[in-house]
CSV table of C-alpha atoms in Angstrom, one decimal:
chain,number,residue,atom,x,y,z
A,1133,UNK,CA,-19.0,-0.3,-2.1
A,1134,UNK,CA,-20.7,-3.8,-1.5
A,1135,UNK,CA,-18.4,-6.8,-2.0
A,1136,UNK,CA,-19.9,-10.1,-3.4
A,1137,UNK,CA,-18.2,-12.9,-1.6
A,1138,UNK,CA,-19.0,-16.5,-3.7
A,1139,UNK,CA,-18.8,-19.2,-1.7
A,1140,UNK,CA,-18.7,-22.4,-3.8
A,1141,UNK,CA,-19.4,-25.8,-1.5
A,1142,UNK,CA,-21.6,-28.1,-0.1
A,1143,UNK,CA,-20.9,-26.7,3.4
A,1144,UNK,CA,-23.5,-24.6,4.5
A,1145,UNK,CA,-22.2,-23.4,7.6
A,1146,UNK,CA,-19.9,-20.6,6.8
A,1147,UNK,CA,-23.8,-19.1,4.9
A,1148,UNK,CA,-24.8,-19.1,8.9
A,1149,UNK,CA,-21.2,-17.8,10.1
A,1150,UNK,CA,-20.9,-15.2,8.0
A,1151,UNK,CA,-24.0,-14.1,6.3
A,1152,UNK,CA,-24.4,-10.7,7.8
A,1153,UNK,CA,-21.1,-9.1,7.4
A,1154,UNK,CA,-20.7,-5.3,6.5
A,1155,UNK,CA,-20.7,-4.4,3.1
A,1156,UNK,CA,-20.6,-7.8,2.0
A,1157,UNK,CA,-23.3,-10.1,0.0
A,1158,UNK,CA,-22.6,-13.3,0.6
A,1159,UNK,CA,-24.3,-15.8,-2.5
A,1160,UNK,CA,-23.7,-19.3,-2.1
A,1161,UNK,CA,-23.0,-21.6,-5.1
A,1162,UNK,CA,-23.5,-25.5,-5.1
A,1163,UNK,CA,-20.6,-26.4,-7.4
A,1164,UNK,CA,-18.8,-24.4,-10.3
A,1165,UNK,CA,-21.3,-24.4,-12.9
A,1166,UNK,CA,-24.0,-22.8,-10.7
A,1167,UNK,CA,-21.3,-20.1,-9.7
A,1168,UNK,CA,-20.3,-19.4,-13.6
A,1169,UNK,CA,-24.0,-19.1,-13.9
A,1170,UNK,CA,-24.4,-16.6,-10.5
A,1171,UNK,CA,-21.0,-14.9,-11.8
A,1172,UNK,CA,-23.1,-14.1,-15.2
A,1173,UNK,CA,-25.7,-12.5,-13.9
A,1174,UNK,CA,-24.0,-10.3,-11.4
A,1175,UNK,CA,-24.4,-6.6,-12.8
A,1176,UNK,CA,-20.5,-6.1,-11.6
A,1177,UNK,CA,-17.5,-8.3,-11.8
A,1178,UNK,CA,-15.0,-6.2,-10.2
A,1179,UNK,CA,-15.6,-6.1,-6.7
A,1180,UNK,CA,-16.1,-10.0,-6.4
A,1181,UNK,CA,-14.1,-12.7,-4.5
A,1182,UNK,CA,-15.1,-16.5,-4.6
A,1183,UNK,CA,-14.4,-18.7,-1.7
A,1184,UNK,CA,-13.8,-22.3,-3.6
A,1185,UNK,CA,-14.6,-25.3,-0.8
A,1186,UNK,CA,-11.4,-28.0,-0.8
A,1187,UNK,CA,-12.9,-31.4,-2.1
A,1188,UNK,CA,-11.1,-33.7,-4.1
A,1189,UNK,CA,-7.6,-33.0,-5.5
A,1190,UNK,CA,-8.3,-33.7,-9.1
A,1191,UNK,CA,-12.1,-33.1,-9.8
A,1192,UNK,CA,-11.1,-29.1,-7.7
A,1193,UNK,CA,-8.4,-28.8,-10.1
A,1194,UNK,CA,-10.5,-29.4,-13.0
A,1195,UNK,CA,-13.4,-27.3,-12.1
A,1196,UNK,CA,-11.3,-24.3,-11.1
A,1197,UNK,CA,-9.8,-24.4,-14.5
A,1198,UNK,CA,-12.9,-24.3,-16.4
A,1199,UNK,CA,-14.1,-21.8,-14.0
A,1200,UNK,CA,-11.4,-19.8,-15.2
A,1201,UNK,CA,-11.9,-20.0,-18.4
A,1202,UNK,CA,-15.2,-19.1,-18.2
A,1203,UNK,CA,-14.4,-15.8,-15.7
A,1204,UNK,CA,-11.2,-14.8,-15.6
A,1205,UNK,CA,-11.8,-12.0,-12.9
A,1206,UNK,CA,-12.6,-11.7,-9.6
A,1207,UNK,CA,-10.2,-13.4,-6.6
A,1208,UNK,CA,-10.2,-16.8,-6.1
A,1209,UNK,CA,-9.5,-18.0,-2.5
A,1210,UNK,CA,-9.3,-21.8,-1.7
A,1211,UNK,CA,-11.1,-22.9,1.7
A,1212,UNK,CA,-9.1,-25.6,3.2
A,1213,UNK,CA,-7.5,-27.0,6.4
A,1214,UNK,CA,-3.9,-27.1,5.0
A,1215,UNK,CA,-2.2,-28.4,1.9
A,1216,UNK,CA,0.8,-30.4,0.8
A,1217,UNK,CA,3.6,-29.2,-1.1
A,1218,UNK,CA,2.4,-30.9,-4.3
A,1219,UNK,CA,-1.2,-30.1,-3.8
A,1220,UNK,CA,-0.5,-26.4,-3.6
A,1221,UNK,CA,1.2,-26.4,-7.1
A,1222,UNK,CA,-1.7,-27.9,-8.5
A,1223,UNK,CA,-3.9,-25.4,-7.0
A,1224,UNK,CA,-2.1,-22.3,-7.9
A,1225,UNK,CA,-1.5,-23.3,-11.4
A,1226,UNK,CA,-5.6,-24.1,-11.8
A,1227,UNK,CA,-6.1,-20.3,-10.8
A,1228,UNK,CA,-6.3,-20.0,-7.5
A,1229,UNK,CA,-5.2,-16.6,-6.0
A,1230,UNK,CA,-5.0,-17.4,-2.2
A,1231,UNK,CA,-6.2,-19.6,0.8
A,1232,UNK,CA,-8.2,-19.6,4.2
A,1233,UNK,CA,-8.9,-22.0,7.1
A,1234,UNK,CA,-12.7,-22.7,7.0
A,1235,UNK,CA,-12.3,-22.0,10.8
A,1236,UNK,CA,-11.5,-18.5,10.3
A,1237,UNK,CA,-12.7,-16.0,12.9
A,1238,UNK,CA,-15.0,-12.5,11.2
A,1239,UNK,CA,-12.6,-10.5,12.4
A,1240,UNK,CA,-9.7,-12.2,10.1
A,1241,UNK,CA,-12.6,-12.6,7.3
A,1242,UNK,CA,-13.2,-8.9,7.1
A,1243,UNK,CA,-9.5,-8.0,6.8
A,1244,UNK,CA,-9.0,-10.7,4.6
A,1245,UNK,CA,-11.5,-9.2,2.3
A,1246,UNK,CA,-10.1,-5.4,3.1
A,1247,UNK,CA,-6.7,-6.8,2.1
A,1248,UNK,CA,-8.1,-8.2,-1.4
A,1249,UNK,CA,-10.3,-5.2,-2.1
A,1250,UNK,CA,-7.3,-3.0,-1.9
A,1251,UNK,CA,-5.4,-4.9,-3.6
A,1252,UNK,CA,-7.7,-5.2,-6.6
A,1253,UNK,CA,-7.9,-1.8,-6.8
A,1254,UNK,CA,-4.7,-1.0,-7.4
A,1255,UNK,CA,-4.2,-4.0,-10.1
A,1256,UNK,CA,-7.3,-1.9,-11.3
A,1257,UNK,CA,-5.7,1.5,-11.3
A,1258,UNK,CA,-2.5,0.1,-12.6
A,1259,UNK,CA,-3.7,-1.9,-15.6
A,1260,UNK,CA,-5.8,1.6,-16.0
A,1261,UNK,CA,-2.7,3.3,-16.8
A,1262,UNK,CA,-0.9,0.8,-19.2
A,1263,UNK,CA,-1.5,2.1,-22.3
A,1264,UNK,CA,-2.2,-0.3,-24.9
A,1265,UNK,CA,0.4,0.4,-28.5
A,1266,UNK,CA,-0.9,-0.3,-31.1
A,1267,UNK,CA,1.8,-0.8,-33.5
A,1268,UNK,CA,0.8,-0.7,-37.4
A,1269,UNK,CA,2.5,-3.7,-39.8
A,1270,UNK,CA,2.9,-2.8,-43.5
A,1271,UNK,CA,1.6,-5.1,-45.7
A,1272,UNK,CA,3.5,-7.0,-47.8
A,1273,UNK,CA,2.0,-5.3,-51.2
A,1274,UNK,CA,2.5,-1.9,-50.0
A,1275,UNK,CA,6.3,-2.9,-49.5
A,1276,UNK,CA,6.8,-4.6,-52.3
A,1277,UNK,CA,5.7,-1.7,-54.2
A,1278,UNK,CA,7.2,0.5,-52.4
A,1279,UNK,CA,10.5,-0.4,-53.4
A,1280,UNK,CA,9.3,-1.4,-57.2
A,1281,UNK,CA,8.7,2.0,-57.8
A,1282,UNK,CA,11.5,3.8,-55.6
A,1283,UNK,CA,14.0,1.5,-57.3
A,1284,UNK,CA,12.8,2.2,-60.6
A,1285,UNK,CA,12.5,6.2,-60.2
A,1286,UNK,CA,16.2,6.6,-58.9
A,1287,UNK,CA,17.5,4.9,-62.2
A,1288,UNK,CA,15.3,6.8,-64.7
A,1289,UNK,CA,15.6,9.9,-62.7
A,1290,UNK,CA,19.0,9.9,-61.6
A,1291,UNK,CA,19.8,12.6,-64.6
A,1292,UNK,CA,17.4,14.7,-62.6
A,1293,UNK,CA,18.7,14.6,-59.4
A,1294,UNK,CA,22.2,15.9,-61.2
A,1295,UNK,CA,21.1,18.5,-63.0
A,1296,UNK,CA,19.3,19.9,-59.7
A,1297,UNK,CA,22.6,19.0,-57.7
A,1298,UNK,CA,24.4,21.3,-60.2
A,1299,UNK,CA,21.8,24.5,-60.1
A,1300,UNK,CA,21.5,24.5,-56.3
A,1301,UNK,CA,25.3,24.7,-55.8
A,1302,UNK,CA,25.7,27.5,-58.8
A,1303,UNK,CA,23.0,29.9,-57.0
A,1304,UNK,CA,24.0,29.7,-53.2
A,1305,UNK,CA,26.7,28.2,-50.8
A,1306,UNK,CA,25.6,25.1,-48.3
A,1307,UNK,CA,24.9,21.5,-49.0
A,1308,UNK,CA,22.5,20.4,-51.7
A,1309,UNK,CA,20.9,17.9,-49.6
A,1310,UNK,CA,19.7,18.1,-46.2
A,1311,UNK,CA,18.4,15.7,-43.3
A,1312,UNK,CA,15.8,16.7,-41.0
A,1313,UNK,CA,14.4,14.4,-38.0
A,1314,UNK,CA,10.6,13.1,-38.9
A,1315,UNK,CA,8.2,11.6,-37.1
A,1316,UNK,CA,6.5,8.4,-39.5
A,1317,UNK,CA,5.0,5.3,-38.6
A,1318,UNK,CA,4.4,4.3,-35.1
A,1319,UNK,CA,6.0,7.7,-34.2
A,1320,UNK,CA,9.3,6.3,-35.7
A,1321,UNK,CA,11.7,9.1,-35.7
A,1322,UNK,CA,14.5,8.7,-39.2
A,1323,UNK,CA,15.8,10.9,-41.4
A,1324,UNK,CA,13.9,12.7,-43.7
A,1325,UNK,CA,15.8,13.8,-46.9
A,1326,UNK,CA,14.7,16.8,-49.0
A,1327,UNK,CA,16.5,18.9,-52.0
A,1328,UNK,CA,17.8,22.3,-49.6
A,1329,UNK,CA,15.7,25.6,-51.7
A,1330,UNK,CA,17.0,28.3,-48.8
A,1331,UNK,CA,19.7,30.8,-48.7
A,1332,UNK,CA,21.7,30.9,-46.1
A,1333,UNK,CA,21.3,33.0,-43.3
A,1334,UNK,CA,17.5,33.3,-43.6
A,1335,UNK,CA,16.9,33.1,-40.5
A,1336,UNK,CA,17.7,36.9,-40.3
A,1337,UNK,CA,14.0,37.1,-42.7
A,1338,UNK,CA,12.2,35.2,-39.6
A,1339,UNK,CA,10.4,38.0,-38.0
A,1340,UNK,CA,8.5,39.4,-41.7
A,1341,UNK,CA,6.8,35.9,-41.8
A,1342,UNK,CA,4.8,36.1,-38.8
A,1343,UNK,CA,1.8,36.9,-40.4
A,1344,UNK,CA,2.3,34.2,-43.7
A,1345,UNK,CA,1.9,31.0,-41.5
A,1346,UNK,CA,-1.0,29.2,-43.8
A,1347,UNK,CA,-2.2,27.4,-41.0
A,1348,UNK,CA,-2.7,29.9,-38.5
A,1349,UNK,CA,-5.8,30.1,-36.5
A,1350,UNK,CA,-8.7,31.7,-37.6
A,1351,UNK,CA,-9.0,34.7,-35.0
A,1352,UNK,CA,-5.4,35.3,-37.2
A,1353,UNK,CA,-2.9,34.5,-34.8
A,1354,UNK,CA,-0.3,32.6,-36.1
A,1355,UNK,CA,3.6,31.6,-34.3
A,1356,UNK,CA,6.7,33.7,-35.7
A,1357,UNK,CA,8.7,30.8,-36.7
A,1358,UNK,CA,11.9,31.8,-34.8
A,1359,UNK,CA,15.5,29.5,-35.7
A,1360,UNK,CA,17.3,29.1,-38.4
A,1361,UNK,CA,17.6,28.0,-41.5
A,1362,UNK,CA,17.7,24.2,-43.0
A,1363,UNK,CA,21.3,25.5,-44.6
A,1364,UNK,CA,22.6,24.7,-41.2
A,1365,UNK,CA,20.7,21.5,-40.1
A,1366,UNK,CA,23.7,19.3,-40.7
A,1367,UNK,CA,25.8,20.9,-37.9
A,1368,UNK,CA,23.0,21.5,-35.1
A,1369,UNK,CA,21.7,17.7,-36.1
A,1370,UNK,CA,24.8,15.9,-35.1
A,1371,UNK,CA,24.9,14.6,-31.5
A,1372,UNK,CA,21.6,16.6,-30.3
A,1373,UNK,CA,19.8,14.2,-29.5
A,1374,UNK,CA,16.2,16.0,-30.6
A,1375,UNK,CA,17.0,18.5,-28.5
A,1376,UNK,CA,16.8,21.2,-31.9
A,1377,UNK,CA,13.4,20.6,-33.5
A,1378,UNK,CA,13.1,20.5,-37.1
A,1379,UNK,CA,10.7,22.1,-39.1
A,1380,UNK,CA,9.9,22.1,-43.0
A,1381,UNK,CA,11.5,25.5,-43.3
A,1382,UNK,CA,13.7,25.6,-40.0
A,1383,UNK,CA,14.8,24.4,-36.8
A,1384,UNK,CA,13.6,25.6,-33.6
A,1385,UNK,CA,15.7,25.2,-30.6
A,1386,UNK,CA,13.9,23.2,-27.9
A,1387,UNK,CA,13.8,25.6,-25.2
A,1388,UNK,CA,12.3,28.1,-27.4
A,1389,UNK,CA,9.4,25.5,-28.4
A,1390,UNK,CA,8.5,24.6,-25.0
A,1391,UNK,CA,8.1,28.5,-24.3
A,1392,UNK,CA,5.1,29.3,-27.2
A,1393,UNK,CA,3.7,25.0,-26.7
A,1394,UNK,CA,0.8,26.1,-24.8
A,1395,UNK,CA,-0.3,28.9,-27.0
A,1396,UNK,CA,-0.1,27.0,-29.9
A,1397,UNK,CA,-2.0,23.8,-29.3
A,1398,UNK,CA,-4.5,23.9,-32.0
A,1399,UNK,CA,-1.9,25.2,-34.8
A,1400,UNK,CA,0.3,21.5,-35.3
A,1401,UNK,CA,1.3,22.7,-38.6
A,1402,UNK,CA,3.3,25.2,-39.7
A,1403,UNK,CA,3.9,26.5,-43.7
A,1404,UNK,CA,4.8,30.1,-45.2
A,1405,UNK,CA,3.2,31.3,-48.0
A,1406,UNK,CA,5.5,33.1,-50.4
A,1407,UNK,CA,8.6,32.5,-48.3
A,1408,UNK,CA,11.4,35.0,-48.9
A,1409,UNK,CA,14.0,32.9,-47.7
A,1410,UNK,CA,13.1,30.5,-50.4
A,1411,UNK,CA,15.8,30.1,-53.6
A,1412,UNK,CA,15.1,30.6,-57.4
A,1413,UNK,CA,15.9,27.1,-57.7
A,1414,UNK,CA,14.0,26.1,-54.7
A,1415,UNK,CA,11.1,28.2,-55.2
A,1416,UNK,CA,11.4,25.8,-58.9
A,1417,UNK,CA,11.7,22.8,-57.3
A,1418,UNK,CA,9.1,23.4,-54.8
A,1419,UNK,CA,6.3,24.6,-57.2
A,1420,UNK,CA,6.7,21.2,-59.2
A,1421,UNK,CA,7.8,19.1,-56.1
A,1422,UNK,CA,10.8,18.5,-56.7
A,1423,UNK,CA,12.5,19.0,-53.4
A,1424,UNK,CA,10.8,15.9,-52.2
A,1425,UNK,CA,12.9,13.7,-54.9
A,1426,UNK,CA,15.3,12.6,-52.4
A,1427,UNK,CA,13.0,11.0,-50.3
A,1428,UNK,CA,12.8,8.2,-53.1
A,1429,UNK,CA,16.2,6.5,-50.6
A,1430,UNK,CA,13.7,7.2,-47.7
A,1431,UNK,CA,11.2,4.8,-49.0
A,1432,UNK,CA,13.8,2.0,-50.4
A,1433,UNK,CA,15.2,2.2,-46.8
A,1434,UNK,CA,11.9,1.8,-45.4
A,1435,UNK,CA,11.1,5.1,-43.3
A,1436,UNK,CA,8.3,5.3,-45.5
A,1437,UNK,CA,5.8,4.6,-48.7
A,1438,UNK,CA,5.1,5.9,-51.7
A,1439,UNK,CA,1.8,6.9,-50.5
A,1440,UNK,CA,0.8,8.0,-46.9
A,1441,UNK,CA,0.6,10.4,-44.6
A,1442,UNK,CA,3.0,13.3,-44.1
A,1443,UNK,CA,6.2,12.3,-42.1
A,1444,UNK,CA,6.0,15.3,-39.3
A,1445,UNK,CA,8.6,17.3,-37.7
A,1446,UNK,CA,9.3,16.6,-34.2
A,1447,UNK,CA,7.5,19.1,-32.5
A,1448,UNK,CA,4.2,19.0,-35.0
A,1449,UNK,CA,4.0,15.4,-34.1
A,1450,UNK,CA,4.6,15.7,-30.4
A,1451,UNK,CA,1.3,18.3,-30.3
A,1452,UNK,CA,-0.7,15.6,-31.8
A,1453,UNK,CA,-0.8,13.0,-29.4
A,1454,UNK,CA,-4.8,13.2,-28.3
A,1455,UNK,CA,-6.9,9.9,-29.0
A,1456,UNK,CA,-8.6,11.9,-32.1
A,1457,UNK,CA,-5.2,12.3,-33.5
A,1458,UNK,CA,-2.9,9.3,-32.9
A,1459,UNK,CA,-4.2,7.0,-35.4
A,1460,UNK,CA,-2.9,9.4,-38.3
A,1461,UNK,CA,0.8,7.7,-37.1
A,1462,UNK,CA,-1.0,3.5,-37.2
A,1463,UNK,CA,-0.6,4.2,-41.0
A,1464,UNK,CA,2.3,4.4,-43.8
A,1465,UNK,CA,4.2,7.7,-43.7
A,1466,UNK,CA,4.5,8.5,-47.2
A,1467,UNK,CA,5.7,10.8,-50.0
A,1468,UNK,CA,2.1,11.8,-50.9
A,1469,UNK,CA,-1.1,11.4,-49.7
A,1470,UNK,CA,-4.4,11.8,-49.9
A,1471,UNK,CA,-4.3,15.9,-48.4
A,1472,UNK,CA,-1.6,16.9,-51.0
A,1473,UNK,CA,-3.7,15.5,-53.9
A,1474,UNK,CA,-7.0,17.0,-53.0
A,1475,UNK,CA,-5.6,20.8,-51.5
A,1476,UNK,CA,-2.2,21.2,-53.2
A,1477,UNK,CA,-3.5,22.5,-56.6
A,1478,UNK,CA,-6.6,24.4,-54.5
A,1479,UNK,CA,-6.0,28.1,-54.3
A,1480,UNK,CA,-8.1,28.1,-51.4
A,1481,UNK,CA,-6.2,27.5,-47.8
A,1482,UNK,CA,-5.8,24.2,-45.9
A,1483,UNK,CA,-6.9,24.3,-42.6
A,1484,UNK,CA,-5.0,22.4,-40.1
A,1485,UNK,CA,-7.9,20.3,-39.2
A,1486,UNK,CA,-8.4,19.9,-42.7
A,1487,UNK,CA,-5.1,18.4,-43.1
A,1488,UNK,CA,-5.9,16.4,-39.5
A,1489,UNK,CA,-9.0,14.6,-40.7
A,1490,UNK,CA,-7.3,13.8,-44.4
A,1491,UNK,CA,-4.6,12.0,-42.9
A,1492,UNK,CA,-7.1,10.3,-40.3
A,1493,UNK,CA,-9.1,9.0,-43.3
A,1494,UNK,CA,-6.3,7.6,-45.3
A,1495,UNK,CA,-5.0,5.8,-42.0
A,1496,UNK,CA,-8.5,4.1,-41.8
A,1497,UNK,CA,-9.4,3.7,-45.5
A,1498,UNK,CA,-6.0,3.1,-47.0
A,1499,UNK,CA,-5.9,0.4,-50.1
A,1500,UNK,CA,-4.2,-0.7,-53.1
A,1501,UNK,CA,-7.1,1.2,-55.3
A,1502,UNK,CA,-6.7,4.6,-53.3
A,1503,UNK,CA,-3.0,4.1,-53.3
A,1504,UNK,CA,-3.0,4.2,-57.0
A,1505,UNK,CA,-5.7,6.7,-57.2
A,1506,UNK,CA,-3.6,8.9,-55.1
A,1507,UNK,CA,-1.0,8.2,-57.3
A,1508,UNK,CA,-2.5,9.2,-60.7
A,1509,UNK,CA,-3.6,12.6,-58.8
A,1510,UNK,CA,-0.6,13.3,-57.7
A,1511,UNK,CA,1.3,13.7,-60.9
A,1512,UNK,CA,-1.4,16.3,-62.4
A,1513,UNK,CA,-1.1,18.1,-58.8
A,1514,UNK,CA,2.8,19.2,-58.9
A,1515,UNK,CA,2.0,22.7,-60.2
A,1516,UNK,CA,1.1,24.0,-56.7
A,1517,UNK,CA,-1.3,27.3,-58.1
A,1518,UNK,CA,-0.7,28.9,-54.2
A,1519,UNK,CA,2.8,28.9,-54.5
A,1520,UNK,CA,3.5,27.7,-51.8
């Protein structure tokens, strides 16, 4: 690869030194403004070092700044016979990178301009790899609402959440509310709160639901859901450290994840269709939504809105890490969204890239007016006609 060597001066000498070197075009500049100009119209700015002629202190100083300014790449060496202690602090801070005797021999030239080559290509290679987070700020109105609305529903509805308290514990043993590790926001991971609608020990009704996973592929493959139930979360939660992963219906222990991951790349989302392991009560509180009540504290708390996209389990969210699928976390996590009020009620199926480019287009579209829209849909859409 050809290296362009800039040599800014009035000297013309080093042109006749050093104007047939290897790999190298050597362009010669009269002063900084015809270099910014050169620097312009040179089709690559990567593989470019300027050699900047030592004249006086103050007027060097001030061009190299603005030269800078102008174009901030390419290695800037200064030309000089030596420098004093105060001058070289004046240099470096205008933006010069390193320094040369103008009586340099080619053979020091060309490993000078080896060493800088190399050099710039592993500040290349290493900026390359730096990946840029984007990190996504509510707005204000979006909070403010948030916790209007949450604050509000807890009081009106806290009659509700007794009543539901009271029928869960009459019909089976285990708590009445469970915690289960989501991924929200800027792949914040909190502590998603749900209504439990399982018996216990339904793990033991795992392997009958292989073939009821709505979002398996279409060639119909789908992933046994193998763990346990969300009767036990609270005891496997405690001190694990994400190391059970947490599900809508169960947990999956990790090692058992990592062992079907590759197989199951293209199916992020896993939901059972007529679940056996699935209450009176809960199968009640589902079909109308009302498992999800709890997550009302979620949202005064701040793990997430009203409105946005799906908080996802730990492993869901971990297979959707791909540039088409990352911007579906630089949104609000929310407690409905724009997939649940245009599939829910639908007794057709929700593909998984359904649900993928839903959450995508809220996380790019999002507003107060869809908010509410969402909103208003989402109270006609509780009656979930799949059942599931």
């Amino acid at each position: 690869m050809t290296t362009n060597l800039l040599y800014i001066g009035k000297s013309k000498s080093f042109l006749t030194q050093f104007g047939k070197l290897e790999d190298v075009q050597l362009i010669y500049a009269k002063d900084h403004k015809d270099a910014i100009t050169i620097c312009i119209n040179l089709k690559t700015r990567e593989n470019i070092i300027i050699l900047y002629e030592q004249g006086n202190l103050k007027e060097d100083v001030e061009n190299i700044t603005l030269f800078r300014k102008k174009f901030y790449q390419g290695y800037v060496v200064l030309v000089t016979g030596g420098l004093k202690k105060e001058e070289s602090a004046a240099y470096l801070k205008s933006g010069i990178n390193d320094t040369i005797s103008p009586n340099i021999s080619k053979e020091e030239l060309i490993q000078k301009i080896d060493l800088i080559n190399k050099r710039q290509e592993l500040l290349y290679i290493s900026n390359r790899k730096k990946k840029v987070v984007k990190r996504f700020i509510l707005p204000r109105w979006k909070r403010f609402f948030d916790i209007t609305f949450a604050g509000i529903a807890l009081i009106v509805l806290s009659p509700v959440f007794l009543i539901i308290s009271l029928a869960i514990r009459l019909e089976s043993k285990g708590p009445v509310i469970y915690k289960a590790k989501r991924v929200g926001t800027n792949y914040n991971i909190f502590d998603f709160l749900k209504f439990r609608s399982m018996y216990n020990n339904a793990d033991k009704h795992l392997k009958e639901l292989t073939d009821l996973n709505q979002y398996k592929s279409e060639d119909g493959t789908a992933t046994e859901p193998k763990g346990f139930s969300d009767d036990d979360l609270d005891g496997f939660l405690i001190g694990d450290d994400g190391v059970i992963l947490v599900s809508d219906d169960f947990i999956i222990p990790e090692e058992v994840f990592a062992s079907k991951r590759n197989s199951e790349q293209d199916q992020p989302f896993v939901k059972i269709e007529k679940d056996p392991r699935v209450t009176r009560v809960g199968r009640f509180l589902r079909k109308y939504s009302l498992d999800e009540l709890p997550q009302l504290i979620n949202i005064l708390k701040g793990d997430m809105s009203v409105v946005g996209n799906r908080p996802l389990p730990l492993y869901e969210a971990e297979r959707l890490t791909n540039d088409d699928s990352i911007d579906r976390f630089m949104a609000p996590a929310g407690l409905t969204g724009l997939w649940q009020v245009e599939k829910r009620g639908d007794p057709g199926r929700l593909s998984a890239k359904e649900r993928k480019e839903l959450d995508l287009k809220y996380s790019k579209e999002f507003s107060f007016g869809m908010d509410m829209k969402i909103l208003l849909k989402t109270f006609t859409a509780f009656i979930q006609k799949g059942d599931v």
